[in-house]
Amino acid sequence: MNNNPLKIGYLGLGIMGLPMTLNLLKAGHTVKVWNRSAHKAAPALAAGTTQGATPAEVAGASDIVFINVTDTPDVEAVLFGPNGVAAGAKPGLIVVDNSTISPVATREFACKLAGLGVAFLDAPVSGGDIGAKNGTLSIMVGGDEATFEKVKPVLAAMGKNIQLLGPVGAGQACKACNQICVLGNLMATCEAIKLAQAMGLDVQKMAEVVSAGAGGSWQLQNLGPKIAKGDLAPAFMIDLALKDLAIVLDAAQKSGLDLSGTAMAEQRLKQAKGKTDGRHGTQAMITAW
Amino acid sequence: MNNNPLKIGYLGLGIMGLPMTLNLLKAGHTVKVWNRSAHKAAPALAAGTTQGATPAEVAGASDIVFINVTDTPDVEAVLFGPNGVAAGAKPGLIVVDNSTISPVATREFACKLAGLGVAFLDAPVSGGDIGAKNGTLSIMVGGDEATFEKVKPVLAAMGKNIQLLGPVGAGQACKACNQICVLGNLMATCEAIKLAQAMGLDVQKMAEVVSAGAGGSWQLQNLGPKIAKGDLAPAFMIDLALKDLAIVLDAAQKSGLDLSGTAMAEQRLKQAKGKTDGRHGTQAMITAW
């Protein structure tokens, strides 16, 4: 499939990273993986990846290294910690960060890597575990155009709508906008379901007909039926959503911007975490009422 | 197209009623219209409807009469005012109300009509003027199943997702849930756009990539580009949205339900109305910041 196949590294095989890695394999790429808990790489190895002992080892063997870990300090550790990417990187390496982290820290990381001759793109994604499995993610990219053009064909194995939004950090800035919509639409979904229940409507039918009109959203269409069934299993965990909302509200504060709706969604999620468990899916927001 | 064509009446040719009437004509029905401002019927007449002088006249000549007017008192006047539907209706008539009004008043109207041998469905719609023109509206119906089955083939000329949600009033209850999503998703859309602008992103590109992921909504996809261009022309007017939100919040209050997110969206719309004009489209919510 690829005349001059690239050597790809993927660091972080969580609920998103694993299916994204599998789609890279399906597209014909050679992939070497690393995960903090090494045994969790088993499904990737079974599908045909190799495994590195450290991020440094994977970086040394790759043309492009993807990172998909939880938070800003995790990306920092994978990049610059002992046996991190920076310790193994050869000049010319491209690092692509699929994690959702701070736009400000992102610019610092890119700057340090540039000093080693390593290019960087921030490329957070949206579309949930479903989008990761089906290769239909939205990918929001920040970085320079030349690097973007080199990486875009590889990103196409994992996502459908791939946009370069500006210089390094712009991908994370766009992801912050995305999370405002994700959690704000979820709050509206929960309020609609609470009223539907109060008025004796079938929640499943309500979600179906509202999804098809001007009230439609990914959240209502995908999480409405889960809420109707009482299924709180995580696709996107409350704890991760709260991490993302902290990034969003920090960015808003730095801009002097009033995001009261987003702040209220954060409060509902915190209530739900207190009442149930932060490891539930975000649809557990419904328990806040 | 119809072996036994029905005689349809349509009362109220506004931004939604007119394109819905045109789709009834396209489906091969005979349609007689009435509008409070008679001259606004011109495009319907040009397309092949006839015109009645009063709701009573239209009702007397029809098998099914649709109503699409602004608020609860308007529906009451069209039904029970001088020369209203009740004055001209023959037993066996079916009245279908496409307006968005109070579920409680809806049940009262249906009860009074039943006394005259007239059947009633509440059938509010969603999907905006675009959905009305393209015949892709969501139609949320309340009423008995036998009446619904008779009217469903006619509704199919105007909408794609047509659901019977329960007895009379259930359509309006579902529309209330729909409006929670419409205005809540719009508030999230506006907050995302404000942050995008503060962080120097291209709003159009942000809206495009976020629309394709888990943050996607009809509101972002359809109104995001309008906001990016500063286009405040009404598809759905602020004044009408505020009328709908009053119905939603009244229903919530009667159920003892906390819809703080919806109440905040109402507040944003009121701010926007104060700063600009209630006859702008709801996307003018962006001016509240």
XYZ file of C-alpha atoms in Angstrom:
578
model
C 0.000 0.000 0.000
C 2.904 2.370 0.802
C 5.784 2.529 -1.727
C 8.076 4.047 0.837
C 6.534 2.961 4.115
C 7.189 5.098 7.159
C 8.337 3.730 10.466
C 5.738 4.834 13.004
C 5.964 4.822 16.798
C 2.903 4.977 19.048
C 3.291 5.782 22.748
C 0.201 5.231 24.899
C -2.300 2.461 24.118
C -5.369 3.577 26.050
C -9.025 3.617 25.031
C -8.095 5.895 22.085
C -4.441 5.031 21.376
C -5.014 1.309 20.884
C -7.698 1.520 18.161
C -5.757 4.352 16.489
C -2.661 2.101 16.391
C -4.705 -0.724 14.889
C -5.893 1.619 12.119
C -2.267 2.612 11.374
C -1.474 -1.093 10.939
C -4.515 -1.598 8.688
C -3.261 1.244 6.471
C -0.027 -0.710 5.913
C 2.332 1.143 8.240
C 5.043 -0.492 10.352
C 4.316 0.394 13.976
C 6.413 0.049 17.140
C 4.538 0.711 20.366
C 5.245 1.521 23.993
C 2.876 1.660 26.927
C 3.585 2.472 30.590
C 1.877 -0.801 31.594
C 3.705 -3.005 29.076
C 1.198 -5.888 29.192
C -1.554 -3.644 27.808
C 0.284 -3.677 24.467
C -0.804 -7.312 23.915
C -3.686 -6.564 21.461
C -1.377 -4.304 19.407
C 1.369 -6.944 19.340
C -1.171 -9.606 18.337
C -2.195 -7.358 15.426
C 1.403 -7.005 14.219
C 3.229 -4.179 15.998
C 6.589 -4.564 17.698
C 7.174 -3.228 21.202
C 9.871 -0.916 22.558
C 11.072 -0.984 26.159
C 11.165 2.818 26.451
C 9.911 5.905 24.583
C 13.571 6.595 23.719
C 13.895 3.211 21.987
C 10.675 3.753 19.977
C 11.731 7.303 19.027
C 15.155 6.081 17.848
C 13.530 3.565 15.520
C 10.828 5.865 14.065
C 10.222 8.539 11.429
C 7.091 9.765 13.233
C 6.244 9.178 16.902
C 2.683 9.636 18.149
C 1.918 10.278 21.810
C -1.458 9.626 23.410
C -1.303 9.907 27.193
C -3.489 11.490 29.842
C -2.287 14.906 30.937
C 0.354 17.600 30.486
C 2.845 16.078 33.016
C 2.489 12.687 31.302
C 3.425 14.153 27.917
C 6.351 15.959 29.562
C 7.577 12.706 31.149
C 7.273 10.749 27.885
C 9.163 13.481 26.016
C 11.807 14.655 28.470
C 11.858 12.166 31.378
C 14.456 9.391 31.790
C 14.490 7.284 28.590
C 12.069 9.770 27.064
C 11.628 10.594 23.378
C 14.249 13.365 23.546
C 16.870 10.851 24.772
C 16.428 8.641 21.686
C 15.371 11.071 18.967
C 17.468 11.596 15.850
C 17.249 14.945 14.041
C 14.438 14.832 11.488
C 12.052 12.936 13.767
C 8.494 14.249 13.851
C 6.597 14.073 17.147
C 2.778 14.203 16.939
C 0.877 14.595 20.202
C -2.672 13.167 20.126
C -3.160 13.848 23.852
C -5.371 16.677 25.122
C -3.142 18.985 27.160
C -2.357 22.636 27.827
C -1.774 24.773 24.691
C 0.848 26.816 26.598
C 2.891 23.773 27.722
C 2.539 22.423 24.172
C 4.379 25.453 22.778
C 7.189 24.979 25.359
C 7.590 21.298 24.481
C 7.732 22.090 20.749
C 10.376 24.735 21.384
C 12.617 22.337 23.345
C 12.253 19.644 20.673
C 13.094 22.126 17.912
C 16.452 22.622 19.664
C 17.140 18.909 19.009
C 16.126 19.139 15.355
C 12.819 17.408 16.105
C 9.594 18.749 14.536
C 6.329 18.816 16.472
C 2.586 18.847 15.785
C -0.167 18.970 18.390
C -2.994 16.841 17.002
C -5.695 16.150 19.607
C -8.711 14.206 18.369
C -12.464 14.000 18.896
C -15.058 11.377 18.066
C -14.846 9.041 21.026
C -13.803 5.393 21.099
C -16.315 4.778 18.265
C -14.542 7.317 16.039
C -11.139 5.872 17.019
C -12.263 2.342 16.062
C -13.903 3.397 12.797
C -11.083 5.748 11.768
C -13.543 8.654 11.616
C -11.986 10.956 14.214
C -11.795 14.715 13.856
C -8.118 15.697 14.137
C -7.246 19.283 15.146
C -3.678 20.101 14.214
C -1.276 22.874 15.218
C 2.172 23.275 13.652
C 3.955 24.358 10.474
C 2.457 23.537 7.097
C 5.425 21.518 5.754
C 5.352 19.129 8.724
C 1.554 18.918 8.505
C 1.725 17.915 4.824
C 4.205 15.101 5.648
C 2.040 13.721 8.465
C -1.424 14.241 6.925
C -1.427 10.973 4.889
C -0.649 9.067 8.109
C -3.365 10.919 10.053
C -5.808 9.933 7.291
C -5.609 6.339 8.569
C -7.108 7.494 11.866
C -9.482 10.343 11.044
C -11.801 11.819 8.428
C -11.859 15.555 9.148
C -8.247 16.717 9.536
C -7.639 20.453 9.851
C -4.468 22.518 10.312
C -5.663 25.370 12.535
C -2.491 27.395 12.940
C 0.957 27.201 14.567
C 1.881 24.832 17.412
C -0.775 25.079 20.152
C -3.659 25.822 17.739
C -4.696 22.171 17.733
C -5.001 22.191 21.529
C -6.822 25.553 21.398
C -9.349 24.030 18.985
C -9.667 20.942 21.188
C -10.571 23.284 24.070
C -13.390 24.702 21.872
C -14.396 21.119 21.061
C -14.663 20.191 24.741
C -16.863 23.229 25.403
C -19.281 21.790 22.834
C -18.937 18.183 24.067
C -19.749 18.986 27.686
C -22.212 21.823 26.990
C -24.184 19.610 24.589
C -24.079 16.827 27.185
C -25.545 19.167 29.818
C -28.383 20.064 27.416
C -28.868 16.351 26.677
C -29.182 15.598 30.413
C -31.620 18.475 31.027
C -33.769 17.341 28.076
C -33.790 13.766 29.404
C -34.726 14.920 32.922
C -37.698 16.875 31.511
C -38.685 13.958 29.250
C -38.750 11.645 32.272
C -40.700 14.196 34.341
C -43.310 14.452 31.556
C -43.607 10.706 31.040
C -41.976 10.503 27.605
C -40.030 7.507 26.305
C -36.430 8.814 26.495
C -35.263 6.637 23.605
C -38.005 7.956 21.275
C -37.391 11.552 22.390
C -33.653 11.206 21.719
C -34.332 9.731 18.286
C -36.689 12.444 17.041
C -34.752 15.349 18.612
C -31.486 14.001 17.138
C -32.937 14.360 13.650
C -33.789 18.072 14.049
C -32.230 21.375 15.095
C -31.639 19.991 18.613
C -29.459 17.185 17.282
C -25.947 16.554 18.600
C -23.372 13.758 18.752
C -23.871 13.718 22.522
C -27.659 13.209 22.385
C -27.441 10.658 19.586
C -24.656 8.557 21.152
C -25.125 9.065 24.902
C -28.945 9.551 25.016
C -29.595 5.838 24.402
C -26.904 4.874 26.978
C -28.571 7.131 29.575
C -31.980 5.649 28.703
C -30.544 2.162 29.399
C -28.644 3.241 32.547
C -25.338 2.271 30.889
C -22.587 4.302 32.595
C -19.611 2.400 31.116
C -16.854 4.807 30.108
C -16.069 5.764 26.545
C -14.905 9.172 27.807
C -14.324 9.090 31.586
C -15.596 11.858 33.909
C -12.071 12.245 35.363
C -10.627 12.943 31.900
C -13.444 15.356 31.066
C -12.730 17.261 34.296
C -9.035 17.387 33.342
C -9.986 18.843 29.936
C -12.432 21.356 31.448
C -9.693 22.623 33.763
C -7.606 23.341 30.629
C -10.579 25.078 28.964
C -11.455 27.233 31.960
C -7.802 28.131 32.516
C -7.572 29.318 28.897
C -10.809 31.279 29.332
C -9.524 32.896 32.518
C -6.287 33.947 30.788
C -8.426 35.565 28.074
C -10.750 37.228 30.610
C -13.635 35.315 29.057
C -16.914 34.367 30.796
C -17.688 30.698 30.068
C -20.469 30.296 32.637
C -22.201 27.532 30.673
C -19.006 25.474 30.563
C -18.391 26.157 34.249
C -21.882 24.868 35.024
C -21.240 21.696 32.999
C -18.038 21.229 35.036
C -20.038 21.613 38.244
C -22.582 18.984 37.092
C -19.749 16.551 36.321
C -18.181 17.173 39.732
C -21.546 16.490 41.395
C -21.865 13.270 39.378
C -18.322 12.206 40.331
C -19.136 12.812 43.999
C -22.367 10.830 43.772
C -20.963 7.940 41.739
C -17.414 7.494 40.408
C -15.061 9.584 38.260
C -14.240 6.457 36.260
C -17.787 6.322 34.868
C -18.456 7.672 31.396
C -19.436 11.331 31.079
C -23.076 10.260 30.522
C -23.128 9.680 34.307
C -23.624 13.481 34.456
C -27.309 12.508 34.529
C -26.825 11.420 38.164
C -26.124 15.034 39.177
C -29.862 15.812 39.313
C -49.994 10.522 -6.815
C -52.919 10.109 -4.371
C -55.746 7.762 -5.413
C -58.112 9.296 -2.906
C -56.601 12.740 -2.394
C -57.307 14.475 0.884
C -58.473 18.049 1.165
C -55.908 19.813 3.344
C -56.175 23.176 5.057
C -53.139 25.133 6.249
C -53.559 28.049 8.666
C -50.470 30.227 9.179
C -47.952 30.795 6.396
C -44.903 32.027 8.297
C -41.231 31.111 7.907
C -42.158 27.459 8.591
C -45.805 27.206 7.461
C -45.203 28.467 3.924
C -42.495 25.958 2.903
C -44.440 23.159 4.653
C -47.517 24.089 2.570
C -45.444 24.049 -0.615
C -44.255 20.516 0.234
C -47.878 19.394 0.735
C -48.637 20.685 -2.782
C -45.573 18.914 -4.208
C -46.836 15.653 -2.703
C -50.036 16.031 -4.748
C -52.441 17.257 -2.072
C -55.164 19.866 -2.601
C -54.473 22.705 -0.158
C -56.596 25.653 0.953
C -54.745 28.242 3.040
C -55.493 31.092 5.410
C -53.124 33.642 6.909
C -53.860 36.537 9.290
C -52.154 38.913 6.833
C -53.933 37.669 3.704
C -51.395 39.108 1.213
C -48.657 36.865 2.621
C -50.463 33.904 1.065
C -49.342 35.061 -2.410
C -46.450 32.546 -2.841
C -48.761 29.685 -1.794
C -51.488 30.816 -4.208
C -48.915 31.139 -6.997
C -47.900 27.530 -6.309
C -51.481 26.300 -6.590
C -53.364 26.586 -3.301
C -56.720 28.252 -2.896
C -57.352 30.776 -0.130
C -60.085 30.903 2.512
C -61.328 34.152 4.078
C -61.444 32.663 7.603
C -60.201 29.603 9.531
C -63.861 28.513 9.689
C -64.130 28.497 5.886
C -60.926 26.481 5.495
C -61.991 24.021 8.201
C -65.399 23.512 6.559
C -63.733 22.582 3.257
C -61.021 20.264 4.681
C -60.415 16.701 5.861
C -57.307 17.762 7.808
C -56.471 21.301 8.979
C -52.927 22.206 9.999
C -52.209 25.180 12.258
C -48.831 26.915 12.433
C -49.036 30.163 14.395
C -46.887 31.802 17.058
C -48.113 31.223 20.573
C -50.777 29.572 22.746
C -53.288 32.495 22.510
C -52.885 32.535 18.704
C -53.789 28.841 18.460
C -56.750 29.467 20.778
C -57.968 32.365 18.599
C -57.614 30.361 15.369
C -59.516 27.444 16.919
C -62.192 29.076 19.054
C -62.242 32.805 18.155
C -64.835 34.421 15.833
C -64.830 32.537 12.511
C -62.403 30.058 14.035
C -61.933 26.404 13.122
C -64.600 25.278 15.633
C -67.197 27.505 13.907
C -66.731 25.764 10.536
C -65.655 22.238 11.477
C -67.729 19.227 10.501
C -67.525 16.073 12.673
C -64.677 13.869 11.450
C -62.311 16.778 10.832
C -58.739 16.262 12.073
C -56.871 19.298 13.440
C -53.056 19.054 13.501
C -51.197 21.794 15.382
C -47.633 22.380 14.109
C -47.181 25.399 16.431
C -45.003 25.245 19.551
C -47.270 26.004 22.507
C -48.077 24.921 26.054
C -48.659 21.153 26.510
C -51.298 21.934 29.176
C -53.335 24.296 26.949
C -52.946 21.754 24.146
C -54.805 19.118 26.179
C -57.618 21.627 26.899
C -57.989 22.529 23.209
C -58.106 18.850 22.218
C -60.783 18.191 24.824
C -63.021 21.036 23.563
C -62.610 19.867 19.945
C -63.446 16.275 20.899
C -66.823 17.593 22.080
C -67.474 18.707 18.476
C -66.438 15.346 17.017
C -63.110 16.822 15.866
C -59.879 14.824 16.384
C -56.643 16.541 17.360
C -52.889 15.918 17.129
C -50.162 18.177 18.453
C -47.293 17.930 15.969
C -44.623 20.572 16.560
C -41.583 20.367 14.312
C -37.839 20.953 14.409
C -35.207 21.413 11.734
C -35.421 25.120 10.998
C -36.425 26.834 7.764
C -33.896 24.590 5.960
C -35.665 21.458 7.193
C -39.066 22.977 6.303
C -37.919 23.738 2.732
C -36.256 20.351 2.210
C -39.086 18.366 3.810
C -36.649 16.910 6.359
C -38.254 18.176 9.573
C -38.468 16.146 12.752
C -42.149 15.928 13.716
C -43.050 15.190 17.344
C -46.628 13.967 17.609
C -49.058 13.584 20.495
C -52.504 12.003 20.108
C -54.268 8.672 19.596
C -52.735 6.037 17.363
C -55.665 5.756 14.906
C -55.610 9.486 14.138
C -51.803 9.410 13.888
C -51.933 6.587 11.319
C -54.382 8.581 9.170
C -52.246 11.736 9.228
C -48.775 10.136 9.034
C -48.724 9.819 5.205
C -49.503 13.545 4.961
C -46.832 14.449 7.538
C -44.358 12.446 5.435
C -44.527 15.230 2.812
C -43.061 17.650 5.365
C -40.713 15.623 7.557
C -38.393 12.636 7.705
C -38.375 11.578 11.355
C -41.996 11.375 12.523
C -42.644 9.931 15.988
C -45.824 9.400 17.999
C -44.661 10.084 21.558
C -47.857 9.490 23.505
C -51.328 11.018 24.048
C -52.263 14.631 23.204
C -49.622 16.976 24.691
C -46.741 14.489 24.306
C -45.659 16.161 21.049
C -45.389 19.525 22.811
C -43.596 17.897 25.772
C -41.034 16.448 23.354
C -40.703 19.816 21.605
C -39.853 21.322 25.016
C -37.025 18.742 25.309
C -35.984 19.655 21.771
C -35.766 23.356 22.618
C -33.583 22.581 25.660
C -31.137 20.965 23.236
C -31.457 23.695 20.583
C -30.706 26.565 22.961
C -28.257 24.672 25.191
C -26.242 23.550 22.166
C -26.360 27.128 20.863
C -24.941 28.427 24.156
C -22.084 25.891 23.903
C -21.561 26.939 20.267
C -21.284 30.597 21.293
C -18.876 29.854 24.172
C -16.679 27.775 21.848
C -16.638 30.585 19.273
C -15.763 33.198 21.905
C -12.790 31.072 23.043
C -11.752 30.400 19.428
C -11.719 34.134 18.743
C -9.797 34.846 21.969
C -7.151 32.276 20.972
C -6.835 33.517 17.383
C -8.427 30.539 15.632
C -10.335 30.714 12.342
C -13.940 30.260 13.555
C -15.074 28.672 10.298
C -12.306 26.015 10.433
C -12.954 25.367 14.131
C -16.685 24.902 13.480
C -15.952 22.519 10.613
C -13.599 20.203 12.491
C -15.574 20.261 15.765
C -18.818 19.537 13.851
C -17.324 16.267 12.609
C -16.488 14.947 16.112
C -18.097 14.364 19.498
C -18.707 18.129 19.861
C -20.863 18.205 16.739
C -24.391 19.634 16.723
C -26.932 21.018 14.264
C -26.490 24.396 15.972
C -22.698 24.529 15.492
C -22.868 23.201 11.950
C -25.639 25.528 10.751
C -25.224 28.638 12.912
C -21.411 28.569 13.447
C -20.725 29.712 9.852
C -23.430 32.420 10.160
C -21.812 33.719 13.365
C -18.373 33.639 11.684
C -19.782 35.846 8.887
C -21.744 38.136 11.255
C -25.018 37.074 9.598
C -27.818 37.644 12.143
C -30.753 37.178 9.720
C -33.531 35.166 11.371
C -34.262 31.558 10.598
C -35.479 31.125 14.186
C -36.096 34.507 15.857
C -34.882 35.324 19.380
C -38.420 36.417 20.360
C -39.811 33.009 19.372
C -37.008 31.184 21.177
C -37.783 33.168 24.334
C -41.469 32.264 23.969
C -40.473 28.567 23.720
C -38.081 28.791 26.680
C -40.852 30.255 28.841
C -42.914 27.128 28.021
C -39.930 24.858 28.842
C -39.110 26.549 32.138
C -42.783 26.620 33.149
C -42.972 22.856 32.533
C -39.756 22.363 34.537
C -41.089 24.446 37.407
C -44.321 22.425 37.506
C -42.165 19.274 37.749
C -39.883 20.802 40.417
C -36.961 20.299 38.048
C -33.696 22.301 38.030
C -32.875 23.313 34.435
C -30.125 25.811 35.286
C -28.339 25.348 31.961
C -31.513 26.150 30.029
C -32.203 29.122 32.316
C -28.694 30.422 31.559
C -29.293 30.066 27.803
C -32.521 32.064 28.279
C -30.568 34.761 30.112
C -27.992 34.957 27.269
C -30.784 35.348 24.721
C -32.405 38.097 26.802
C -29.058 39.925 27.002
C -28.681 39.598 23.214
C -32.234 40.902 22.655
C -31.467 43.901 24.877
C -28.211 44.629 23.053
C -29.571 44.115 19.531
C -33.096 43.112 18.499
C -35.439 40.240 19.352
C -36.216 39.871 15.639
C -32.641 38.722 14.921
C -31.951 35.028 14.540
C -30.995 33.080 17.670
C -27.343 33.080 16.505
C -27.331 36.714 17.733
C -26.870 35.113 21.186
C -23.172 35.653 20.394
C -23.683 39.389 21.071
C -24.441 38.648 24.747
C -20.719 38.443 25.557
